[in-house]
PDB file of C-alpha atoms in Angstrom:
ATOM      1  CA  UNK K  18       0.003  -0.070  -0.026  1.00  0.00           C
ATOM      2  CA  UNK K  19       0.897   3.705  -0.174  1.00  0.00           C
ATOM      3  CA  UNK K  20       3.347   4.861   2.649  1.00  0.00           C
ATOM      4  CA  UNK K  21       5.033   7.946   3.321  1.00  0.00           C
ATOM      5  CA  UNK K  22       8.450   8.308   4.785  1.00  0.00           C
ATOM      6  CA  UNK K  23       8.914  11.502   6.817  1.00  0.00           C
ATOM      7  CA  UNK K  24      12.169  12.761   8.053  1.00  0.00           C
ATOM      8  CA  UNK K  25      13.714  13.576  10.272  1.00  0.00           C
ATOM      9  CA  UNK K  26      11.681  11.882  13.201  1.00  0.00           C
ATOM     10  CA  UNK K  27      12.770  14.709  15.519  1.00  0.00           C
ATOM     11  CA  UNK K  28      14.644  17.964  15.649  1.00  0.00           C
ATOM     12  CA  UNK K  29      15.957  19.924  18.459  1.00  0.00           C
ATOM     13  CA  UNK K  30      16.898  23.490  17.329  1.00  0.00           C
ATOM     14  CA  UNK K  31      17.768  26.922  18.813  1.00  0.00           C
ATOM     15  CA  UNK K  32      15.091  29.765  18.526  1.00  0.00           C
ATOM     16  CA  UNK K  33      15.706  31.813  15.381  1.00  0.00           C
ATOM     17  CA  UNK K  34      17.021  28.882  13.261  1.00  0.00           C
ATOM     18  CA  UNK K  35      15.364  27.636  10.113  1.00  0.00           C
ATOM     19  CA  UNK K  36      13.979  24.208   9.994  1.00  0.00           C
ATOM     20  CA  UNK K  37      13.435  21.689   6.954  1.00  0.00           C
ATOM     21  CA  UNK K  38      11.651  18.413   6.972  1.00  0.00           C
ATOM     22  CA  UNK K  39      10.534  16.365   4.043  1.00  0.00           C
ATOM     23  CA  UNK K  40       8.191  13.508   2.964  1.00  0.00           C
ATOM     24  CA  UNK K  41       8.858  10.774   0.195  1.00  0.00           C
ATOM     25  CA  UNK K  42       6.856   8.191  -1.157  1.00  0.00           C
ATOM     26  CA  UNK K  43       7.090   5.362  -3.717  1.00  0.00           C
ATOM     27  CA  UNK K  44       3.691   6.281  -4.996  1.00  0.00           C
ATOM     28  CA  UNK K  45       2.487   9.460  -6.801  1.00  0.00           C
ATOM     29  CA  UNK K  46       0.145  11.773  -4.926  1.00  0.00           C
ATOM     30  CA  UNK K  47      -2.076  14.323  -6.415  1.00  0.00           C
ATOM     31  CA  UNK K  48      -2.324  16.540  -3.275  1.00  0.00           C
ATOM     32  CA  UNK K  49       0.126  17.128  -0.408  1.00  0.00           C
ATOM     33  CA  UNK K  50      -0.909  18.638   3.025  1.00  0.00           C
ATOM     34  CA  UNK K  51       1.162  19.629   5.957  1.00  0.00           C
ATOM     35  CA  UNK K  52      -0.370  19.570   9.474  1.00  0.00           C
ATOM     36  CA  UNK K  53       0.839  20.664  12.955  1.00  0.00           C
ATOM     37  CA  UNK K  54      -0.390  18.827  15.959  1.00  0.00           C
ATOM     38  CA  UNK K  55      -0.130  19.931  19.486  1.00  0.00           C
ATOM     39  CA  UNK K  56      -0.375  17.692  22.465  1.00  0.00           C
ATOM     40  CA  UNK K  57      -3.993  16.709  23.291  1.00  0.00           C
ATOM     41  CA  UNK K  58      -5.268  18.284  20.058  1.00  0.00           C
ATOM     42  CA  UNK K  59      -6.182  17.300  16.501  1.00  0.00           C
ATOM     43  CA  UNK K  60      -3.932  18.233  13.657  1.00  0.00           C
ATOM     44  CA  UNK K  61      -4.166  21.625  12.208  1.00  0.00           C
ATOM     45  CA  UNK K  62      -3.852  22.188   8.465  1.00  0.00           C
ATOM     46  CA  UNK K  63      -0.993  24.463   7.644  1.00  0.00           C
ATOM     47  CA  UNK K  64      -0.608  24.269   3.901  1.00  0.00           C
ATOM     48  CA  UNK K  65      -2.253  22.435   0.980  1.00  0.00           C
ATOM     49  CA  UNK K  66      -0.424  21.824  -2.376  1.00  0.00           C
ATOM     50  CA  UNK K  67      -2.184  20.691  -5.563  1.00  0.00           C
ATOM     51  CA  UNK K  68       0.315  21.017  -8.369  1.00  0.00           C
ATOM     52  CA  UNK K  69       3.688  19.430  -9.022  1.00  0.00           C
ATOM     53  CA  UNK K  70       6.328  22.004  -8.636  1.00  0.00           C
ATOM     54  CA  UNK K  71       3.963  24.295  -6.546  1.00  0.00           C
ATOM     55  CA  UNK K  72       5.713  26.354  -3.876  1.00  0.00           C
ATOM     56  CA  UNK K  73       3.319  27.896  -1.220  1.00  0.00           C
ATOM     57  CA  UNK K  74       3.885  30.034   1.741  1.00  0.00           C
ATOM     58  CA  UNK K  75       1.998  30.618   4.846  1.00  0.00           C
ATOM     59  CA  UNK K  76       3.791  33.207   7.004  1.00  0.00           C
ATOM     60  CA  UNK K  77       7.051  31.694   7.998  1.00  0.00           C
ATOM     61  CA  UNK K  78       6.119  28.399   6.471  1.00  0.00           C
ATOM     62  CA  UNK K  79       6.996  27.323   2.944  1.00  0.00           C
ATOM     63  CA  UNK K  80       6.092  24.072   1.343  1.00  0.00           C
ATOM     64  CA  UNK K  81       6.676  22.525  -2.123  1.00  0.00           C
ATOM     65  CA  UNK K  82       5.144  19.805  -3.969  1.00  0.00           C
ATOM     66  CA  UNK K  83       8.003  17.810  -5.717  1.00  0.00           C
ATOM     67  CA  UNK K  84       8.109  17.621  -9.457  1.00  0.00           C
ATOM     68  CA  UNK K  85       7.972  13.913  -9.454  1.00  0.00           C
ATOM     69  CA  UNK K  86       4.722  14.090  -7.321  1.00  0.00           C
ATOM     70  CA  UNK K  87       6.471  11.548  -4.885  1.00  0.00           C
ATOM     71  CA  UNK K  88       7.719  14.065  -2.378  1.00  0.00           C
ATOM     72  CA  UNK K  89       7.266  17.370  -0.615  1.00  0.00           C
ATOM     73  CA  UNK K  90       9.090  19.519   1.871  1.00  0.00           C
ATOM     74  CA  UNK K  91       8.189  22.044   4.604  1.00  0.00           C
ATOM     75  CA  UNK K  92      10.561  24.889   5.622  1.00  0.00           C
ATOM     76  CA  UNK K  93       9.987  26.946   8.713  1.00  0.00           C
ATOM     77  CA  UNK K  94      12.133  30.003   8.948  1.00  0.00           C
ATOM     78  CA  UNK K  95      13.244  31.878  12.028  1.00  0.00           C
ATOM     79  CA  UNK K  96      11.647  29.377  14.394  1.00  0.00           C
ATOM     80  CA  UNK K  97       9.949  30.544  17.722  1.00  0.00           C
ATOM     81  CA  UNK K  98       8.946  28.602  20.795  1.00  0.00           C
ATOM     82  CA  UNK K  99       5.315  28.175  19.649  1.00  0.00           C
ATOM     83  CA  UNK K 100       6.624  26.141  16.694  1.00  0.00           C
ATOM     84  CA  UNK K 101       6.973  23.342  19.100  1.00  0.00           C
ATOM     85  CA  UNK K 102       4.865  20.322  18.034  1.00  0.00           C
ATOM     86  CA  UNK K 103       4.697  17.445  15.730  1.00  0.00           C
ATOM     87  CA  UNK K 104       4.447  18.163  12.000  1.00  0.00           C
ATOM     88  CA  UNK K 105       2.781  15.645   9.567  1.00  0.00           C
ATOM     89  CA  UNK K 106       2.778  15.521   5.846  1.00  0.00           C
ATOM     90  CA  UNK K 107      -0.318  13.804   4.244  1.00  0.00           C
ATOM     91  CA  UNK K 108      -0.804  12.726   0.750  1.00  0.00           C
ATOM     92  CA  UNK K 109      -3.947  12.115  -1.275  1.00  0.00           C
ATOM     93  CA  UNK K 110      -4.593  10.108  -4.385  1.00  0.00           C
ATOM     94  CA  UNK K 111      -7.735   9.308  -6.214  1.00  0.00           C
ATOM     95  CA  UNK K 112     -11.176   9.944  -5.142  1.00  0.00           C
ATOM     96  CA  UNK K 113     -12.598  10.444  -1.736  1.00  0.00           C
ATOM     97  CA  UNK K 114     -11.253  11.631   1.583  1.00  0.00           C
ATOM     98  CA  UNK K 115      -8.569   9.146   2.409  1.00  0.00           C
ATOM     99  CA  UNK K 116      -5.221  10.712   3.510  1.00  0.00           C
ATOM    100  CA  UNK K 117      -2.040   8.824   3.918  1.00  0.00           C
ATOM    101  CA  UNK K 118       0.035  10.267   6.783  1.00  0.00           C
ATOM    102  CA  UNK K 119       3.693  10.301   7.524  1.00  0.00           C
ATOM    103  CA  UNK K 120       5.044   9.456  10.919  1.00  0.00           C
ATOM    104  CA  UNK K 121       5.592  12.888  11.919  1.00  0.00           C
ATOM    105  CA  UNK K 122       8.502  15.142  12.777  1.00  0.00           C
ATOM    106  CA  UNK K 123       8.714  16.200  16.444  1.00  0.00           C
ATOM    107  CA  UNK K 124      10.193  19.792  16.638  1.00  0.00           C
ATOM    108  CA  UNK K 125      11.618  21.120  19.867  1.00  0.00           C
ATOM    109  CA  UNK K 126      12.790  24.741  19.963  1.00  0.00           C
ATOM    110  CA  UNK K 127      15.128  25.996  22.657  1.00  0.00           C
ATOM    111  CA  UNK K 128      14.625  29.745  23.568  1.00  0.00           C
TER     112      UNK K 128
ATOM    113  CA  UNK X   8     -17.513  29.516  12.034  1.00  0.00           C
ATOM    114  CA  UNK X   9     -17.205  26.864  14.556  1.00  0.00           C
ATOM    115  CA  UNK X  10     -14.812  24.104  14.019  1.00  0.00           C
ATOM    116  CA  UNK X  11     -15.184  20.279  14.107  1.00  0.00           C
ATOM    117  CA  UNK X  12     -16.428  19.149  17.457  1.00  0.00           C
ATOM    118  CA  UNK X  13     -16.106  15.589  18.950  1.00  0.00           C
ATOM    119  CA  UNK X  14     -17.665  14.173  21.816  1.00  0.00           C
ATOM    120  CA  UNK X  15     -16.862  12.909  24.275  1.00  0.00           C
ATOM    121  CA  UNK X  16     -13.225  14.084  24.484  1.00  0.00           C
ATOM    122  CA  UNK X  17     -12.304  11.225  26.854  1.00  0.00           C
ATOM    123  CA  UNK X  18     -13.674   7.758  27.434  1.00  0.00           C
ATOM    124  CA  UNK X  19     -12.728   4.660  29.401  1.00  0.00           C
ATOM    125  CA  UNK X  20     -14.323   1.443  28.490  1.00  0.00           C
ATOM    126  CA  UNK X  21     -13.655  -2.159  29.526  1.00  0.00           C
ATOM    127  CA  UNK X  22     -12.598  -4.921  27.070  1.00  0.00           C
ATOM    128  CA  UNK X  23     -15.601  -6.421  25.253  1.00  0.00           C
ATOM    129  CA  UNK X  24     -17.821  -3.397  25.565  1.00  0.00           C
ATOM    130  CA  UNK X  25     -18.876  -1.302  22.631  1.00  0.00           C
ATOM    131  CA  UNK X  26     -18.512   2.417  22.205  1.00  0.00           C
ATOM    132  CA  UNK X  27     -19.996   5.144  20.080  1.00  0.00           C
ATOM    133  CA  UNK X  28     -18.088   8.424  19.129  1.00  0.00           C
ATOM    134  CA  UNK X  29     -19.664  11.463  17.652  1.00  0.00           C
ATOM    135  CA  UNK X  30     -18.527  13.986  15.270  1.00  0.00           C
ATOM    136  CA  UNK X  31     -20.073  17.490  14.080  1.00  0.00           C
ATOM    137  CA  UNK X  32     -18.401  18.755  11.079  1.00  0.00           C
ATOM    138  CA  UNK X  33     -17.794  22.330  10.180  1.00  0.00           C
ATOM    139  CA  UNK X  34     -21.065  23.818   8.986  1.00  0.00           C
ATOM    140  CA  UNK X  35     -21.474  23.274   5.145  1.00  0.00           C
ATOM    141  CA  UNK X  36     -18.876  20.358   5.114  1.00  0.00           C
ATOM    142  CA  UNK X  37     -20.426  17.209   3.713  1.00  0.00           C
ATOM    143  CA  UNK X  38     -17.522  14.810   3.939  1.00  0.00           C
ATOM    144  CA  UNK X  39     -16.488  13.318   7.225  1.00  0.00           C
ATOM    145  CA  UNK X  40     -13.439  11.055   7.693  1.00  0.00           C
ATOM    146  CA  UNK X  41     -12.294   9.135  10.696  1.00  0.00           C
ATOM    147  CA  UNK X  42      -8.722   8.367  11.670  1.00  0.00           C
ATOM    148  CA  UNK X  43      -7.206   6.408  14.608  1.00  0.00           C
ATOM    149  CA  UNK X  44      -3.951   7.663  15.991  1.00  0.00           C
ATOM    150  CA  UNK X  45      -1.620   5.593  18.084  1.00  0.00           C
ATOM    151  CA  UNK X  46       1.990   5.875  19.078  1.00  0.00           C
ATOM    152  CA  UNK X  47       3.049   2.786  17.142  1.00  0.00           C
ATOM    153  CA  UNK X  48       1.038   3.011  14.014  1.00  0.00           C
ATOM    154  CA  UNK X  49       0.523   6.777  13.632  1.00  0.00           C
ATOM    155  CA  UNK X  50      -2.497   8.311  11.905  1.00  0.00           C
ATOM    156  CA  UNK X  51      -4.529   5.646  10.108  1.00  0.00           C
ATOM    157  CA  UNK X  52      -7.590   6.084   7.964  1.00  0.00           C
ATOM    158  CA  UNK X  53     -10.624   4.362   9.194  1.00  0.00           C
ATOM    159  CA  UNK X  54     -13.452   5.348   6.852  1.00  0.00           C
ATOM    160  CA  UNK X  55     -15.033   8.376   4.991  1.00  0.00           C
ATOM    161  CA  UNK X  56     -18.644   9.251   4.723  1.00  0.00           C
ATOM    162  CA  UNK X  57     -20.055  11.733   2.041  1.00  0.00           C
ATOM    163  CA  UNK X  58     -23.837  12.465   1.701  1.00  0.00           C
ATOM    164  CA  UNK X  59     -24.634   9.672   4.284  1.00  0.00           C
ATOM    165  CA  UNK X  60     -22.747   7.026   2.273  1.00  0.00           C
ATOM    166  CA  UNK X  61     -19.535   5.384   3.139  1.00  0.00           C
ATOM    167  CA  UNK X  62     -17.159   6.184   0.367  1.00  0.00           C
ATOM    168  CA  UNK X  63     -13.903   4.914   1.400  1.00  0.00           C
ATOM    169  CA  UNK X  64     -12.800   2.356   3.868  1.00  0.00           C
ATOM    170  CA  UNK X  65      -9.352   1.576   5.582  1.00  0.00           C
ATOM    171  CA  UNK X  66      -7.932  -1.795   6.594  1.00  0.00           C
ATOM    172  CA  UNK X  67      -9.760  -2.266   9.843  1.00  0.00           C
ATOM    173  CA  UNK X  68     -11.933  -5.174  11.190  1.00  0.00           C
ATOM    174  CA  UNK X  69     -15.567  -5.157  10.842  1.00  0.00           C
ATOM    175  CA  UNK X  70     -15.810  -4.248  14.450  1.00  0.00           C
ATOM    176  CA  UNK X  71     -15.199  -0.665  13.376  1.00  0.00           C
ATOM    177  CA  UNK X  72     -18.302   0.823  11.705  1.00  0.00           C
ATOM    178  CA  UNK X  73     -19.741   4.315  11.195  1.00  0.00           C
ATOM    179  CA  UNK X  74     -22.600   6.097   9.868  1.00  0.00           C
ATOM    180  CA  UNK X  75     -23.556   9.766   8.614  1.00  0.00           C
ATOM    181  CA  UNK X  76     -26.684  11.686   9.262  1.00  0.00           C
ATOM    182  CA  UNK X  77     -28.533  13.890   6.809  1.00  0.00           C
ATOM    183  CA  UNK X  78     -27.171  16.919   8.754  1.00  0.00           C
ATOM    184  CA  UNK X  79     -23.642  15.487   7.848  1.00  0.00           C
ATOM    185  CA  UNK X  80     -23.111  14.673  11.632  1.00  0.00           C
ATOM    186  CA  UNK X  81     -21.326  11.329  11.942  1.00  0.00           C
ATOM    187  CA  UNK X  82     -20.846   8.593  14.512  1.00  0.00           C
ATOM    188  CA  UNK X  83     -18.453   5.814  14.646  1.00  0.00           C
ATOM    189  CA  UNK X  84     -18.914   2.598  16.608  1.00  0.00           C
ATOM    190  CA  UNK X  85     -16.577   0.083  17.863  1.00  0.00           C
ATOM    191  CA  UNK X  86     -17.871  -3.283  19.106  1.00  0.00           C
ATOM    192  CA  UNK X  87     -16.241  -5.841  21.257  1.00  0.00           C
ATOM    193  CA  UNK X  88     -13.415  -3.466  22.467  1.00  0.00           C
ATOM    194  CA  UNK X  89      -9.918  -4.850  22.529  1.00  0.00           C
ATOM    195  CA  UNK X  90      -7.010  -3.400  24.623  1.00  0.00           C
ATOM    196  CA  UNK X  91      -5.427  -2.434  21.207  1.00  0.00           C
ATOM    197  CA  UNK X  92      -8.389  -0.046  20.354  1.00  0.00           C
ATOM    198  CA  UNK X  93      -6.966   2.347  22.912  1.00  0.00           C
ATOM    199  CA  UNK X  94      -6.031   5.326  20.762  1.00  0.00           C
ATOM    200  CA  UNK X  95      -7.012   8.886  19.895  1.00  0.00           C
ATOM    201  CA  UNK X  96      -9.897   8.808  17.397  1.00  0.00           C
ATOM    202  CA  UNK X  97     -10.006  11.797  15.179  1.00  0.00           C
ATOM    203  CA  UNK X  98     -12.616  13.156  12.874  1.00  0.00           C
ATOM    204  CA  UNK X  99     -11.948  15.410   9.931  1.00  0.00           C
ATOM    205  CA  UNK X 100     -14.353  17.254   7.633  1.00  0.00           C
ATOM    206  CA  UNK X 101     -13.948  18.756   4.318  1.00  0.00           C
ATOM    207  CA  UNK X 102     -16.193  21.105   2.158  1.00  0.00           C
ATOM    208  CA  UNK X 103     -16.998  18.796  -0.580  1.00  0.00           C
ATOM    209  CA  UNK X 104     -15.976  15.457  -1.639  1.00  0.00           C
ATOM    210  CA  UNK X 105     -13.360  16.889  -4.148  1.00  0.00           C
ATOM    211  CA  UNK X 106     -11.744  18.980  -1.633  1.00  0.00           C
ATOM    212  CA  UNK X 107      -9.017  17.204   0.206  1.00  0.00           C
ATOM    213  CA  UNK X 108      -8.268  19.949   2.761  1.00  0.00           C
ATOM    214  CA  UNK X 109      -9.556  18.117   5.839  1.00  0.00           C
ATOM    215  CA  UNK X 110     -10.038  19.922   9.146  1.00  0.00           C
ATOM    216  CA  UNK X 111      -9.745  17.958  12.280  1.00  0.00           C
ATOM    217  CA  UNK X 112     -11.474  17.979  15.550  1.00  0.00           C
ATOM    218  CA  UNK X 113      -9.793  17.506  18.897  1.00  0.00           C
ATOM    219  CA  UNK X 114     -10.196  13.884  19.076  1.00  0.00           C
ATOM    220  CA  UNK X 115     -11.723  11.474  21.475  1.00  0.00           C
ATOM    221  CA  UNK X 116      -9.136   9.722  23.657  1.00  0.00           C
ATOM    222  CA  UNK X 117     -10.412   6.117  24.169  1.00  0.00           C
ATOM    223  CA  UNK X 118      -8.723   3.969  26.834  1.00  0.00           C
ATOM    224  CA  UNK X 119      -9.741   0.215  27.006  1.00  0.00           C
ATOM    225  CA  UNK X 120      -8.880  -1.614  30.279  1.00  0.00           C
TER     226      UNK X 120
END
C-alpha cells in the first residue's frame, strides 16, 4: 500500500534557526498537505499543495510539491517557541477523503 | 465559523464493551473522515462518509463501523473492544467530496482496560 517516509523523526533546534523536513513516497500523490499537532489536540492544517512544482507560503512556513509528485518538503524560517509540536505530511490520491500520513517530525525549540 | 467538534473528549471502557463516538463537522462540510492515532501506527484512515454513504474504508476489522446523518454529523462505533483499540480517534471534515483539505477535531481519547 501507499506509505510516506517522513524525516527527520525529531529535531531539536535553537530559537531563530530555520527548519526543514520532508516526505517521500514510492507512489504518486495528487495532493500534499502539511499539518501541525499540539499535545492533546487534533492536527491543524498548515498548507495544501495541489500541483507538481507548486511552492506555497503561509507566514514563516513554505512548502513545495515535488516535481515527481512523490515528495514534498516544509521549511520553517526563524523558528519561535510556539513552533514546538509534531508536523505531519499527508498525501492524497484518487477519489474520496482518504489521506495517507507520514510518521511525523517532532520539533523542539530551545529559547 | 465553529470548527469540528467531537464528543466525548475522553472515554474509558472495558474490554468487550462497545463504544460510540460522535463528530459534528464544520457547517457546510459534507465529507467526514475518521482516523485512529496511536504511538506505534501513527494516523491511520478508518473510513469516510459523504452524503450519508460510506465512500472509502481503511484496513480495519468489521468491529469498526460508522454512519452519517442527513445533517452531515457522523458517528463511529467500535464493538467488542480490545486493549489495542486504545487510541485517539480523530474526525475530519472537508467542504465537498473533491476538496482534500481536511479539518480535524480535537479527537476522542479512548482507553480500553
